[in-house]
Amino acid sequence: MGEAPQAAFTYQIASTAQQQIELKLTNSSKNATEFEWVINKNTMITERDPIVVIDEAAQFTVTLTASNPWGSSTKEVTIAYAPSAETPRIK
């Protein structure tokens, strides 16, 4: 019998020239074969390591559900974002 997955991820934030937020999500889940990302409860993505552009959100929630035939695991993180001089900018 296989092992149940463990959802885990990290993220990096950069602001774009259009004052949007680029969110790079890096999946570090264990024992998972399928992934479902939900951004602010409405954007669903099934890529392993997506990059998402968000319009002017000061706070948003990222949820990752990692699954395999033996179960699923969810990690949710609420990110508060305020651009500053130190925030990387993408042109």
Coordinates of N, CA and C in Angstrom, one line a residue, residues 14 28 30-31 65 70 75 78 81-82 89:
A14 N 6.4 39.1 -6.9 CA 7.0 40.2 -7.6 C 5.9 41.1 -8.2
S28 N 6.2 21.6 -3.2 CA 7.1 20.7 -2.6 C 6.4 19.6 -1.9
K30 N 4.9 15.9 -1.0 CA 5.4 14.6 -0.9 C 4.4 13.6 -1.3
N31 N 4.7 12.5 -2.1 CA 3.9 11.4 -2.4 C 2.6 11.7 -3.2
T65 N -4.2 21.4 -2.9 CA -4.6 20.1 -2.5 C -3.8 19.1 -3.3
W70 N -4.2 7.0 -2.5 CA -4.3 6.7 -1.1 C -4.8 7.9 -0.2
K75 N -3.0 22.3 2.0 CA -2.3 23.4 2.7 C -2.9 24.7 2.2
T78 N -2.7 32.3 3.7 CA -3.2 33.7 3.4 C -2.0 34.6 3.3
Y81 N -0.1 41.3 1.1 CA 1.0 41.9 0.2 C 0.8 43.4 0.1
A82 N 1.9 44.1 0.4 CA 2.0 45.5 0.2 C 3.3 45.8 -0.5
R89 N 10.6 44.0 -9.2 CA 9.7 44.4 -10.3 C 10.0 43.7 -11.6

